[in-house]
Short mmCIF file of C-alpha atoms in Angstrom, two decimals:
data_model
loop_
_atom_site.label_atom_id
_atom_site.label_comp_id
_atom_site.label_asym_id
_atom_site.label_seq_id
_atom_site.Cartn_x
_atom_site.Cartn_y
_atom_site.Cartn_z
CA MET A 1339 71.85 92.23 -31.14
CA SER A 1340 74.98 92.11 -28.98
CA GLU A 1341 77.76 89.86 -30.23
CA ILE A 1342 78.51 86.81 -28.13
CA ARG A 1343 81.91 85.14 -27.84
CA THR A 1344 83.78 82.63 -25.68
CA GLU A 1345 87.06 83.35 -23.90
CA ALA A 1346 89.35 81.04 -21.91
CA VAL A 1347 90.95 82.09 -18.61
CA PRO A 1348 93.83 79.98 -17.20
CA LEU A 1349 93.29 78.87 -13.59
CA VAL A 1350 95.83 77.95 -10.93
CA ASP A 1351 94.72 74.29 -11.03
CA GLY A 1352 95.96 74.07 -14.62
CA SER A 1353 92.53 74.10 -16.24
CA ASP A 1354 91.05 76.81 -18.45
CA LEU A 1355 87.72 78.33 -17.46
CA ARG A 1356 85.61 79.10 -20.51
CA LEU A 1357 83.54 82.27 -20.31
CA THR A 1358 80.69 83.13 -22.65
CA VAL A 1359 80.71 86.92 -22.94
CA ALA A 1360 78.53 89.63 -24.46
CA GLU A 1361 79.13 93.38 -24.42
CA PRO A 1362 76.55 96.16 -24.80
CA GLU A 1363 76.73 98.51 -27.74
CA GLY A 1364 77.55 101.54 -25.56
CA PRO A 1365 79.25 102.03 -22.19
CA PRO A 1366 78.07 99.29 -19.79
CA ARG A 1367 75.70 100.16 -16.97
CA GLY A 1368 77.40 97.49 -14.86
CA GLY A 1369 78.12 93.78 -15.07
CA ILE A 1370 76.03 90.63 -14.72
CA VAL A 1371 77.28 87.08 -14.12
CA VAL A 1372 74.92 84.47 -15.60
CA LEU A 1373 75.04 81.00 -14.03
CA HIS A 1374 73.84 78.22 -16.31
CA GLU A 1375 71.22 75.54 -15.81
CA ALA A 1376 71.99 71.90 -15.00
CA ARG A 1377 72.38 71.08 -18.71
CA GLY A 1378 75.17 73.61 -19.07
CA VAL A 1379 75.55 76.55 -21.44
CA THR A 1380 72.53 75.87 -23.64
CA ASP A 1381 71.07 77.99 -26.41
CA ALA A 1382 68.63 79.38 -23.82
CA VAL A 1383 71.55 80.53 -21.67
CA ARG A 1384 73.23 82.15 -24.68
CA ARG A 1385 70.00 83.99 -25.52
CA LEU A 1386 69.84 85.20 -21.92
CA VAL A 1387 73.41 86.48 -22.11
CA GLU A 1388 72.65 88.30 -25.36
CA GLY A 1389 69.40 89.72 -24.06
CA ILE A 1390 70.88 91.15 -20.86
CA ALA A 1391 73.74 92.69 -22.83
CA GLY A 1392 71.12 94.22 -25.11
CA ASP A 1393 69.75 96.02 -22.06
CA GLY A 1394 73.11 97.70 -21.53
CA TRP A 1395 75.01 95.33 -19.24
CA LEU A 1396 78.40 93.65 -19.65
CA VAL A 1397 77.60 89.94 -19.27
CA VAL A 1398 79.73 86.89 -18.54
CA ALA A 1399 78.67 83.25 -18.07
CA PRO A 1400 81.25 80.82 -16.62
CA HIS A 1401 81.14 77.23 -17.91
CA LEU A 1402 80.97 75.38 -14.59
CA TYR A 1403 81.54 71.93 -16.17
CA HIS A 1404 84.82 72.95 -17.84
CA ARG A 1405 86.96 70.56 -15.78
CA ASP A 1406 85.09 67.68 -17.42
CA GLY A 1407 85.40 69.25 -20.86
CA ALA A 1408 81.64 69.77 -21.05
CA ASP A 1409 79.74 72.84 -22.18
CA GLU A 1410 76.24 71.53 -22.84
CA LEU A 1411 74.78 68.15 -21.87
CA ASP A 1412 72.36 66.57 -24.32
CA GLY A 1413 72.00 63.18 -22.66
CA ALA A 1414 69.45 61.67 -20.31
CA ASP A 1415 68.45 63.15 -16.97
CA GLU A 1416 70.68 60.59 -15.26
CA GLN A 1417 73.72 61.99 -17.07
CA VAL A 1418 72.79 65.49 -15.95
CA ALA A 1419 72.35 64.36 -12.34
CA ASP A 1420 75.74 62.62 -12.44
CA GLN A 1421 77.40 65.79 -13.77
CA VAL A 1422 75.86 67.93 -11.03
CA ALA A 1423 76.98 65.41 -8.40
CA ARG A 1424 80.57 65.68 -9.66
CA LEU A 1425 80.69 69.41 -9.01
CA ASP A 1426 82.88 70.65 -6.19
CA GLY A 1427 81.32 73.48 -4.19
CA GLU A 1428 84.57 75.37 -3.68
CA GLN A 1429 85.47 75.06 -7.35
CA VAL A 1430 82.05 76.42 -8.33
CA MET A 1431 82.61 79.43 -6.08
CA ALA A 1432 86.13 79.88 -7.48
CA ASP A 1433 84.83 79.81 -11.06
CA THR A 1434 82.19 82.37 -10.16
CA ASP A 1435 84.87 84.53 -8.53
CA THR A 1436 86.84 84.37 -11.77
CA ALA A 1437 83.80 85.67 -13.66
CA PHE A 1438 83.45 88.55 -11.21
CA GLY A 1439 87.19 89.17 -11.56
CA TRP A 1440 86.73 89.37 -15.33
CA LEU A 1441 84.13 92.09 -14.79
CA ALA A 1442 86.47 93.92 -12.40
CA ASP A 1443 89.21 93.78 -15.03
CA HIS A 1444 86.73 95.55 -17.32
CA GLU A 1445 86.31 98.34 -14.76
CA VAL A 1446 83.00 97.24 -13.23
CA ALA A 1447 82.80 98.06 -9.50
CA SER A 1448 81.54 95.37 -7.12
CA ASP A 1449 78.40 97.33 -6.18
CA ARG A 1450 77.47 97.42 -9.88
CA MET A 1451 77.84 93.65 -10.29
CA GLY A 1452 74.87 91.32 -10.23
CA VAL A 1453 74.30 87.59 -10.58
CA ILE A 1454 71.41 85.63 -12.06
CA GLY A 1455 71.01 81.89 -12.41
CA PHE A 1456 68.46 79.37 -13.65
CA ASP A 1457 67.80 75.91 -12.21
CA LEU A 1458 71.19 74.76 -10.86
CA GLY A 1459 72.54 78.25 -11.53
CA GLY A 1460 69.66 79.77 -9.59
CA SER A 1461 70.72 77.83 -6.51
CA VAL A 1462 74.34 78.88 -7.00
CA ALA A 1463 73.27 82.53 -7.45
CA LEU A 1464 71.71 82.61 -3.98
CA LEU A 1465 74.77 80.98 -2.42
CA VAL A 1466 77.06 83.49 -4.15
CA ALA A 1467 74.90 86.33 -2.83
CA ALA A 1468 75.30 84.94 0.69
CA ARG A 1469 79.06 84.48 0.50
CA ARG A 1470 80.31 87.35 -1.63
CA THR A 1471 79.87 91.13 -1.73
CA LEU A 1472 78.00 92.32 -4.81
CA GLY A 1473 75.10 94.55 -5.77
CA ALA A 1474 72.09 92.29 -6.47
CA ALA A 1475 71.09 88.69 -7.18
CA VAL A 1476 68.23 86.87 -8.93
CA THR A 1477 67.32 83.19 -8.62
CA VAL A 1478 65.03 81.64 -11.23
CA ALA A 1479 63.60 78.24 -10.27
CA GLY A 1480 66.58 77.21 -8.16
CA GLY A 1481 66.19 73.77 -6.59
CA GLY A 1482 67.57 72.48 -3.32
CA ILE A 1483 65.39 74.65 -1.10
CA ASP A 1484 65.32 72.25 1.86
CA GLU A 1485 67.75 69.56 0.73
CA PRO A 1486 71.24 69.96 -0.80
CA VAL A 1487 71.68 69.74 -4.57
CA GLY A 1488 74.92 67.90 -5.31
CA PRO A 1489 77.66 69.72 -3.39
CA LEU A 1490 75.51 72.79 -2.69
CA PRO A 1491 73.93 73.39 0.74
CA ALA A 1492 70.18 73.79 1.15
CA LEU A 1493 69.05 77.29 0.23
CA VAL A 1494 67.09 77.83 3.46
CA SER A 1495 70.32 77.45 5.41
CA ALA A 1496 72.18 79.96 3.24
CA ALA A 1497 69.46 82.60 2.71
CA PRO A 1498 69.76 84.30 6.14
CA GLY A 1499 73.32 85.24 5.17
CA LEU A 1500 72.35 87.18 2.03
CA THR A 1501 74.56 90.26 1.66
CA CYS A 1502 72.72 91.96 -1.22
CA PRO A 1503 69.15 92.42 -2.52
CA TRP A 1504 67.77 89.07 -3.74
CA LEU A 1505 64.81 88.26 -5.98
CA GLY A 1506 63.41 84.74 -6.35
CA ILE A 1507 61.26 83.85 -9.38
CA TYR A 1508 59.42 80.52 -9.35
CA GLY A 1509 56.54 78.70 -11.01
CA ASP A 1510 53.65 77.61 -8.83
CA ARG A 1511 54.47 73.98 -9.60
CA ASP A 1512 57.32 74.39 -7.15
CA ASP A 1513 56.85 73.50 -3.48
CA GLU A 1514 54.67 76.26 -2.01
CA ALA A 1515 55.57 75.49 1.60
CA GLY A 1516 59.25 75.30 0.74
CA LEU A 1517 59.10 78.65 -1.04
CA ALA A 1518 57.47 80.20 2.03
CA ARG A 1519 60.32 78.86 4.18
CA LEU A 1520 62.86 80.20 1.68
CA LEU A 1521 61.34 83.69 1.70
CA ASP A 1522 61.20 83.70 5.50
CA ALA A 1523 64.87 82.68 5.65
CA ALA A 1524 65.83 85.36 3.10
CA ARG A 1525 64.00 88.05 5.05
CA ARG A 1526 66.12 87.27 8.10
CA SER A 1527 69.10 88.60 6.14
CA GLU A 1528 67.74 92.16 6.54
CA VAL A 1529 68.49 93.03 2.92
CA ALA A 1530 65.80 93.72 0.32
CA THR A 1531 64.15 90.46 -0.72
CA ASP A 1532 61.21 89.42 -2.87
CA LEU A 1533 59.85 86.13 -4.18
CA VAL A 1534 57.42 85.90 -7.09
CA THR A 1535 55.47 82.85 -8.22
CA TYR A 1536 53.51 82.50 -11.47
CA PRO A 1537 50.25 80.50 -11.55
CA GLY A 1538 50.46 77.64 -14.00
CA ALA A 1539 54.11 78.21 -14.86
CA GLY A 1540 56.72 75.47 -14.88
CA HIS A 1541 60.43 75.83 -14.27
CA ARG A 1542 61.21 77.39 -17.68
CA PHE A 1543 58.28 79.84 -17.96
CA ASP A 1544 58.30 79.12 -21.71
CA ASP A 1545 54.74 77.79 -21.93
CA ASP A 1546 53.29 81.30 -21.59
CA PRO A 1547 54.96 84.22 -23.41
CA ALA A 1548 53.24 86.76 -21.13
CA THR A 1549 54.62 85.06 -18.03
CA ALA A 1550 58.10 84.86 -19.54
CA ALA A 1551 57.95 88.56 -20.51
CA ASP A 1552 56.82 89.58 -17.02
CA ALA A 1553 59.55 87.53 -15.33
CA TRP A 1554 62.13 89.01 -17.71
CA GLN A 1555 61.02 92.56 -16.89
CA ARG A 1556 61.04 91.89 -13.14
CA MET A 1557 64.63 90.66 -13.43
CA LEU A 1558 65.71 93.75 -15.36
CA ASN A 1559 63.88 96.04 -12.93
CA TRP A 1560 65.62 94.38 -9.97
CA PHE A 1561 69.04 95.07 -11.44
CA ASP A 1562 67.99 98.57 -12.50
CA SER A 1563 66.88 99.35 -8.95
CA HIS A 1564 69.85 97.97 -7.07
CA LEU A 1565 72.90 98.30 -9.33
CA ARG A 1566 73.36 102.07 -9.13
#
């Protein structure tokens, strides 16, 4: 198992961005930025960071709530919604840029950098892939398809601007018509796109180990195929 640690990077606004980091045992194949869910850097996010590093990637997860001194939220859904609403879109992009800069400082080229996010992070991952130059992106159950989430624009408005191959992974409890609109918008970007839904799966895919394993392998295959 890859070791996981947390580093702090000073920012120009005077705050310190915390980064959860894991390195592979051998030379990295490339670098992956992991964007956390609405509840922050949870144990599930840490397991994801460790697992991707175990597949040979250098992995970094920025703590997007660091300006409020929060890493993981364990309160009610209302608290989580309030925290998301306090996010600033430009600050989120700046924090993500810092994570990509950390990878660059570790000699990872931009075309060998990928991004994956879950829930809130899944929405941010698509927006990053539409605004920045990188190698590949994966969104897992990202909300805000037709309507903005907090400070983030609707995904259907951003998807035509995708600059790199993008994979969407969703449960079939998500809005089928909205997902069709999202895929259509992504295809207008003229980069490689795919969207997979799993019958009976919820947002976390943890109620069926076979579904979770298949989604995990699809994610790894996407990065394998496009980060070369």
